[in-house]
Amino acid sequence: MKRPAKKVATDRSFVVALSRGLDVLRAFHPNDGLLGNQELAARTKLPKPTVSRLTYTLTKLGYLTPVPRFEKYQLAPSAMALGYAALANLGVRHLSEAFREEVMRETGGAVAVGARDRLSMIYFGQSRNGLTLGVQLDVGSRIPIATTAMGRAYIWALPPDDRAALLRELREHYGSRWPKIRDGIERSGEMVARHGFAISAGEWQDDVHAVGVALKLNDGTGPYAFNCGAPAFRFAEDRLINDIGPRMVAMVRNIETALGGIVAPAKKEESKRGRGGRTRVVEGIR
C-alpha cells in the first residue's frame, strides 16, 4: 500500500499515528477473512512492531476483533459502521440505482459507480445479474485507476492540477511499466474528448471489456465514475464504442440532471501534441 504523496514530515497538522491506524483498517479487503500482523505489515509497508501496537489499539477501540486461535484479526462492527454511514450519505448511490438497473437489463453488463481511494477506484454501488459471469466485483471492491475504464474516466474528469498530481503518483507507483500505461491513459483522454467515455478492452483483465463515464457535480463532491463491463466475448470493442459508450453517457447525464448537479462545460484544454498528433497527458509527466 502506497503512502500518501503529501510530505507529512513538514505538515504540523498531520497526525502520523492516526494515518497509520487508518492504513491498517483499509488493508482489509472484501472477502479477505482474517489477517495477521505479518500480513498487515506487508500490505501497509509498516514495521511489524508498529502494526502490533496499532492492532492492539484498534482492538481496544472496537474496530478490530481478535481471533486468538489463529493470531489474526477481522474488521469489527464499529469499523463496518463507518462504511455504512458513508454509503448512507452518498445520494448518488441511491439515486443512480434505477438508472444502473435499466442499463444492466438493456446491455447484460454489470454497471457500477465508484470513487477514488488513493490509486484505486472503490465500488460503492453495483448492479449485476447472472449474465455477467467473469465480472464478480461488489460494493467495496477496488480496481486500479490507471488501467480500467472507470479509473480513466475519473482521471480525465479531474482539474488539470489534480490530474497532474495523480499522474505523478501513478508514474512513481508503476515504474518501468509506466510508459505503456501512460499510453493507455492518453488514448482514453482522446476518446473522452471525442465521445465522452473511456474504454478498457483487456487492459486490466484480459477477458473483461468495459466503458467508463465520469459524473461531475457542482456541490464540491466527486468526481465519481460509472462503468459498464462484461466478458470480452459479449462486449466486443465496436459494441463498446457504438452501443455501450453512448448508453452510459446518456445514463450519467440523466443522473446529473436528477441530482441537480449539471455543471457548465469546462473550457476545452489546449492539448499538447507530440509526434504523430497524440495528446500529451500533462507536460513533464512522461
Coordinates of C-alpha atoms in Angstrom, one line a residue:
M1 CA 0.0 0.0 0.0
K2 CA 1.5 3.3 -1.1
R3 CA 1.9 6.1 1.5
P4 CA 0.2 9.4 0.7
A5 CA 2.2 11.6 -1.6
K6 CA 2.0 14.5 0.7
K7 CA 5.2 15.3 2.6
V8 CA 3.7 14.8 6.0
A9 CA 7.0 15.3 7.8
T10 CA 6.7 19.1 7.3
D11 CA 2.9 19.2 7.9
R12 CA 2.5 20.1 11.6
S13 CA -1.3 19.4 11.4
F14 CA -0.8 15.8 10.1
V15 CA -1.2 13.1 12.8
V16 CA 1.0 10.3 11.6
A17 CA -0.3 7.7 14.2
L18 CA -3.8 8.3 13.1
S19 CA -2.8 7.9 9.4
R20 CA -1.1 4.6 10.2
G21 CA -4.1 3.3 12.1
L22 CA -6.4 4.0 9.2
D23 CA -3.9 2.3 6.9
V24 CA -4.3 -0.8 8.9
L25 CA -8.1 -0.7 8.6
R26 CA -8.0 0.0 4.9
A27 CA -5.7 -3.0 4.4
F28 CA -8.7 -5.3 4.9
H29 CA -10.3 -6.0 1.5
P30 CA -13.6 -7.7 0.7
N31 CA -13.5 -11.5 1.1
D32 CA -10.2 -11.3 2.9
G33 CA -11.4 -13.0 6.0
L34 CA -8.7 -12.9 8.8
L35 CA -5.4 -11.1 8.6
G36 CA -2.4 -11.3 10.9
N37 CA 0.1 -8.7 11.9
Q38 CA 2.6 -10.0 9.4
E39 CA 0.1 -9.8 6.5
L40 CA -0.9 -6.3 7.6
A41 CA 2.7 -5.2 7.8
A42 CA 3.3 -6.4 4.3
R43 CA 0.2 -4.6 3.0
T44 CA 0.8 -1.3 4.8
K45 CA 4.6 -1.3 4.5
L46 CA 4.8 -0.6 8.2
P47 CA 7.2 -2.3 10.6
K48 CA 5.6 -5.3 12.3
P49 CA 6.1 -3.9 15.9
T50 CA 4.3 -0.8 14.8
V51 CA 1.5 -2.9 13.3
S52 CA 1.3 -4.9 16.5
R53 CA 0.7 -1.8 18.6
L54 CA -1.8 -0.5 16.1
T55 CA -3.9 -3.7 16.0
Y56 CA -3.8 -3.8 19.8
T57 CA -5.1 -0.2 20.0
L58 CA -7.7 -0.8 17.3
T59 CA -8.9 -3.9 19.1
K60 CA -9.3 -1.9 22.4
L61 CA -11.3 0.8 20.4
G62 CA -13.6 -1.8 18.9
Y63 CA -12.5 -1.5 15.3
L64 CA -10.9 -4.9 15.1
T65 CA -11.9 -8.3 16.5
P66 CA -9.1 -10.6 17.5
V67 CA -9.2 -14.3 16.7
P68 CA -6.7 -15.7 19.2
R69 CA -6.8 -19.2 17.8
F70 CA -5.2 -18.0 14.6
E71 CA -3.5 -15.0 16.0
K72 CA -5.3 -12.9 13.4
Y73 CA -7.9 -10.1 13.2
Q74 CA -11.1 -9.2 11.4
L75 CA -12.9 -5.9 11.0
A76 CA -15.3 -5.4 13.9
P77 CA -18.9 -3.9 13.6
S78 CA -17.6 -0.5 14.6
A79 CA -15.4 -0.3 11.6
M80 CA -18.1 -1.6 9.3
A81 CA -20.5 1.0 10.7
L82 CA -18.2 3.8 9.4
G83 CA -18.5 2.4 5.9
Y84 CA -22.3 2.0 6.1
A85 CA -22.6 5.6 7.4
A86 CA -20.6 6.8 4.4
L87 CA -22.7 4.8 2.0
A88 CA -25.9 6.3 3.5
N89 CA -24.6 9.8 2.8
L90 CA -23.9 9.1 -0.8
G91 CA -27.0 10.3 -2.5
V92 CA -25.6 9.4 -5.9
R93 CA -25.5 5.7 -5.0
H94 CA -29.3 5.6 -4.2
L95 CA -30.5 7.9 -6.9
S96 CA -28.4 6.1 -9.6
E97 CA -29.7 2.7 -8.8
A98 CA -32.7 2.7 -11.1
F99 CA -30.6 4.1 -14.0
R100 CA -27.9 1.4 -13.4
E101 CA -30.5 -1.4 -13.3
E102 CA -32.0 -0.2 -16.6
V103 CA -28.7 -0.2 -18.4
M104 CA -27.8 -3.6 -16.9
R105 CA -31.0 -5.0 -18.3
E106 CA -30.6 -3.5 -21.7
T107 CA -27.0 -4.4 -22.2
G108 CA -26.4 -7.5 -20.0
G109 CA -23.4 -5.8 -18.4
A110 CA -22.5 -5.1 -14.8
V111 CA -23.0 -1.4 -14.0
A112 CA -21.2 0.2 -11.1
V113 CA -20.4 3.6 -9.6
G114 CA -17.2 4.3 -7.7
A115 CA -14.9 6.9 -6.2
R116 CA -11.2 7.3 -5.8
D117 CA -9.3 5.6 -3.0
R118 CA -5.7 6.6 -3.4
L119 CA -4.5 4.8 -6.6
S120 CA -7.7 2.7 -6.9
M121 CA -11.4 3.2 -7.5
I122 CA -13.7 1.7 -4.9
Y123 CA -17.2 0.5 -5.8
F124 CA -20.0 1.9 -3.6
G125 CA -22.8 0.8 -5.9
Q126 CA -23.1 -2.2 -8.1
S127 CA -25.9 -3.7 -10.4
R128 CA -25.3 -7.1 -12.0
N129 CA -27.2 -10.2 -12.9
G130 CA -26.4 -13.8 -13.7
L131 CA -25.3 -12.9 -17.3
T132 CA -22.2 -11.0 -16.1
L133 CA -20.1 -14.1 -15.3
G134 CA -16.5 -13.1 -15.0
V135 CA -17.3 -9.6 -13.6
Q136 CA -17.8 -10.6 -9.9
L137 CA -17.0 -7.3 -8.2
D138 CA -19.2 -6.0 -5.5
V139 CA -19.6 -3.0 -3.2
G140 CA -16.2 -2.4 -1.5
S141 CA -14.2 -3.9 -4.3
R142 CA -11.1 -1.9 -5.6
I143 CA -9.9 -1.7 -9.1
P144 CA -6.9 0.2 -10.4
I145 CA -7.3 3.7 -11.7
A146 CA -4.7 3.5 -14.4
T147 CA -5.9 0.5 -16.5
T148 CA -9.7 0.5 -16.0
A149 CA -12.4 2.3 -17.8
M150 CA -13.8 3.7 -14.6
G151 CA -10.4 4.9 -13.4
R152 CA -9.5 6.5 -16.7
A153 CA -12.8 8.4 -16.9
Y154 CA -12.1 9.7 -13.4
I155 CA -8.6 10.8 -14.4
W156 CA -10.0 12.9 -17.3
A157 CA -12.7 14.5 -15.1
L158 CA -10.1 16.0 -12.7
P159 CA -9.0 19.6 -12.9
P160 CA -5.6 19.8 -14.7
D161 CA -3.5 20.3 -11.5
D162 CA -5.2 17.5 -9.7
R163 CA -4.7 15.2 -12.7
A164 CA -1.0 16.1 -12.9
A165 CA -0.5 15.2 -9.2
L166 CA -2.3 11.9 -9.6
L167 CA -0.3 11.0 -12.7
R168 CA 3.0 11.7 -10.9
E169 CA 1.8 9.2 -8.2
L170 CA 1.0 6.7 -10.9
R171 CA 4.3 7.1 -12.6
E172 CA 6.1 6.5 -9.3
H173 CA 4.0 3.5 -8.5
Y174 CA 4.3 1.7 -11.8
G175 CA 8.0 2.4 -12.5
S176 CA 9.2 0.7 -15.7
R177 CA 5.6 -0.2 -16.6
W178 CA 4.6 3.4 -16.7
P179 CA 5.2 4.2 -20.5
K180 CA 2.8 1.5 -21.6
I181 CA 0.2 2.5 -19.0
R182 CA 0.6 6.2 -19.8
D183 CA -0.1 5.5 -23.5
G184 CA -3.4 3.8 -22.5
I185 CA -4.3 6.9 -20.4
E186 CA -3.5 9.2 -23.3
R187 CA -5.7 7.2 -25.7
S188 CA -8.5 7.3 -23.2
G189 CA -8.2 11.1 -23.0
E190 CA -8.6 11.4 -26.7
M191 CA -11.7 9.1 -26.5
V192 CA -13.2 11.1 -23.7
A193 CA -12.7 14.3 -25.7
R194 CA -14.4 12.8 -28.8
H195 CA -17.1 10.7 -27.3
G196 CA -17.4 11.4 -23.6
F197 CA -16.4 8.0 -22.4
A198 CA -13.3 5.9 -21.8
I199 CA -12.8 2.2 -22.6
S200 CA -10.6 -0.6 -21.3
A201 CA -10.5 -3.6 -23.6
G202 CA -8.5 -6.3 -21.9
E203 CA -6.0 -3.8 -20.4
W204 CA -6.9 -4.6 -16.8
Q205 CA -8.1 -8.1 -17.1
D206 CA -7.7 -10.0 -20.4
D207 CA -11.2 -11.3 -20.5
V208 CA -13.1 -8.1 -19.4
H209 CA -14.1 -5.2 -21.6
A210 CA -15.7 -2.0 -20.1
V211 CA -16.8 1.6 -20.7
G212 CA -16.3 4.3 -18.1
V213 CA -18.1 7.7 -17.8
A214 CA -17.4 10.4 -15.1
L215 CA -20.0 12.1 -13.1
K216 CA -19.3 15.8 -12.2
L217 CA -21.3 17.6 -9.5
N218 CA -21.3 21.2 -8.5
D219 CA -21.5 20.6 -4.8
G220 CA -17.8 20.1 -4.2
T221 CA -18.0 16.3 -4.1
G222 CA -16.6 13.9 -6.5
P223 CA -15.9 13.4 -9.3
Y224 CA -17.3 10.0 -9.4
A225 CA -17.3 7.5 -12.2
F226 CA -19.5 4.8 -13.6
N227 CA -18.6 1.7 -15.6
C228 CA -20.4 -1.0 -17.6
G229 CA -18.4 -4.2 -18.1
A230 CA -18.9 -7.7 -19.3
P231 CA -16.8 -10.7 -20.5
A232 CA -14.9 -9.7 -23.7
F233 CA -16.8 -12.1 -25.9
R234 CA -20.1 -10.2 -25.0
F235 CA -18.7 -6.7 -25.3
A236 CA -16.6 -6.5 -28.4
E237 CA -14.7 -3.2 -29.0
D238 CA -17.1 -2.0 -31.7
R239 CA -20.0 -2.5 -29.3
L240 CA -18.2 -0.7 -26.6
I241 CA -17.8 2.3 -28.8
N242 CA -21.1 2.3 -30.8
D243 CA -23.6 1.0 -28.2
I244 CA -22.4 0.7 -24.6
G245 CA -20.5 4.0 -24.5
P246 CA -23.3 6.2 -25.8
R247 CA -25.8 4.5 -23.5
M248 CA -23.5 5.2 -20.5
V249 CA -23.0 8.8 -21.4
A250 CA -26.8 9.3 -21.7
M251 CA -27.3 7.5 -18.3
V252 CA -24.8 9.6 -16.5
R253 CA -26.2 12.9 -17.9
N254 CA -29.7 11.8 -16.8
I255 CA -28.3 11.2 -13.3
E256 CA -26.6 14.6 -13.3
T257 CA -29.9 16.2 -14.1
A258 CA -31.8 14.2 -11.5
L259 CA -29.2 15.2 -8.9
G260 CA -29.3 18.8 -9.9
G261 CA -25.6 18.7 -10.4
I262 CA -25.3 19.8 -14.0
V263 CA -22.0 21.7 -14.4
A264 CA -21.1 24.2 -17.0
P265 CA -18.9 22.7 -19.7
A266 CA -15.3 23.3 -19.0
K267 CA -13.2 25.3 -21.4
K268 CA -11.5 23.0 -23.8
E269 CA -8.0 22.5 -22.8
E270 CA -5.3 23.1 -25.3
S271 CA -3.8 19.7 -26.0
K272 CA -0.1 19.4 -26.3
R273 CA 0.6 17.0 -29.0
G274 CA 3.7 15.0 -29.6
R275 CA 4.9 13.1 -32.6
G276 CA 2.1 11.7 -34.6
G277 CA -0.6 14.1 -33.2
R278 CA -1.0 12.1 -29.9
T279 CA -2.4 14.1 -27.0
R280 CA 0.1 14.7 -24.2
V281 CA -1.3 13.8 -20.8
V282 CA 0.5 16.5 -18.9
E283 CA 3.7 18.3 -19.9
G284 CA 6.5 16.7 -18.0
I285 CA 4.6 13.5 -16.9
R286 CA 6.4 11.3 -19.3

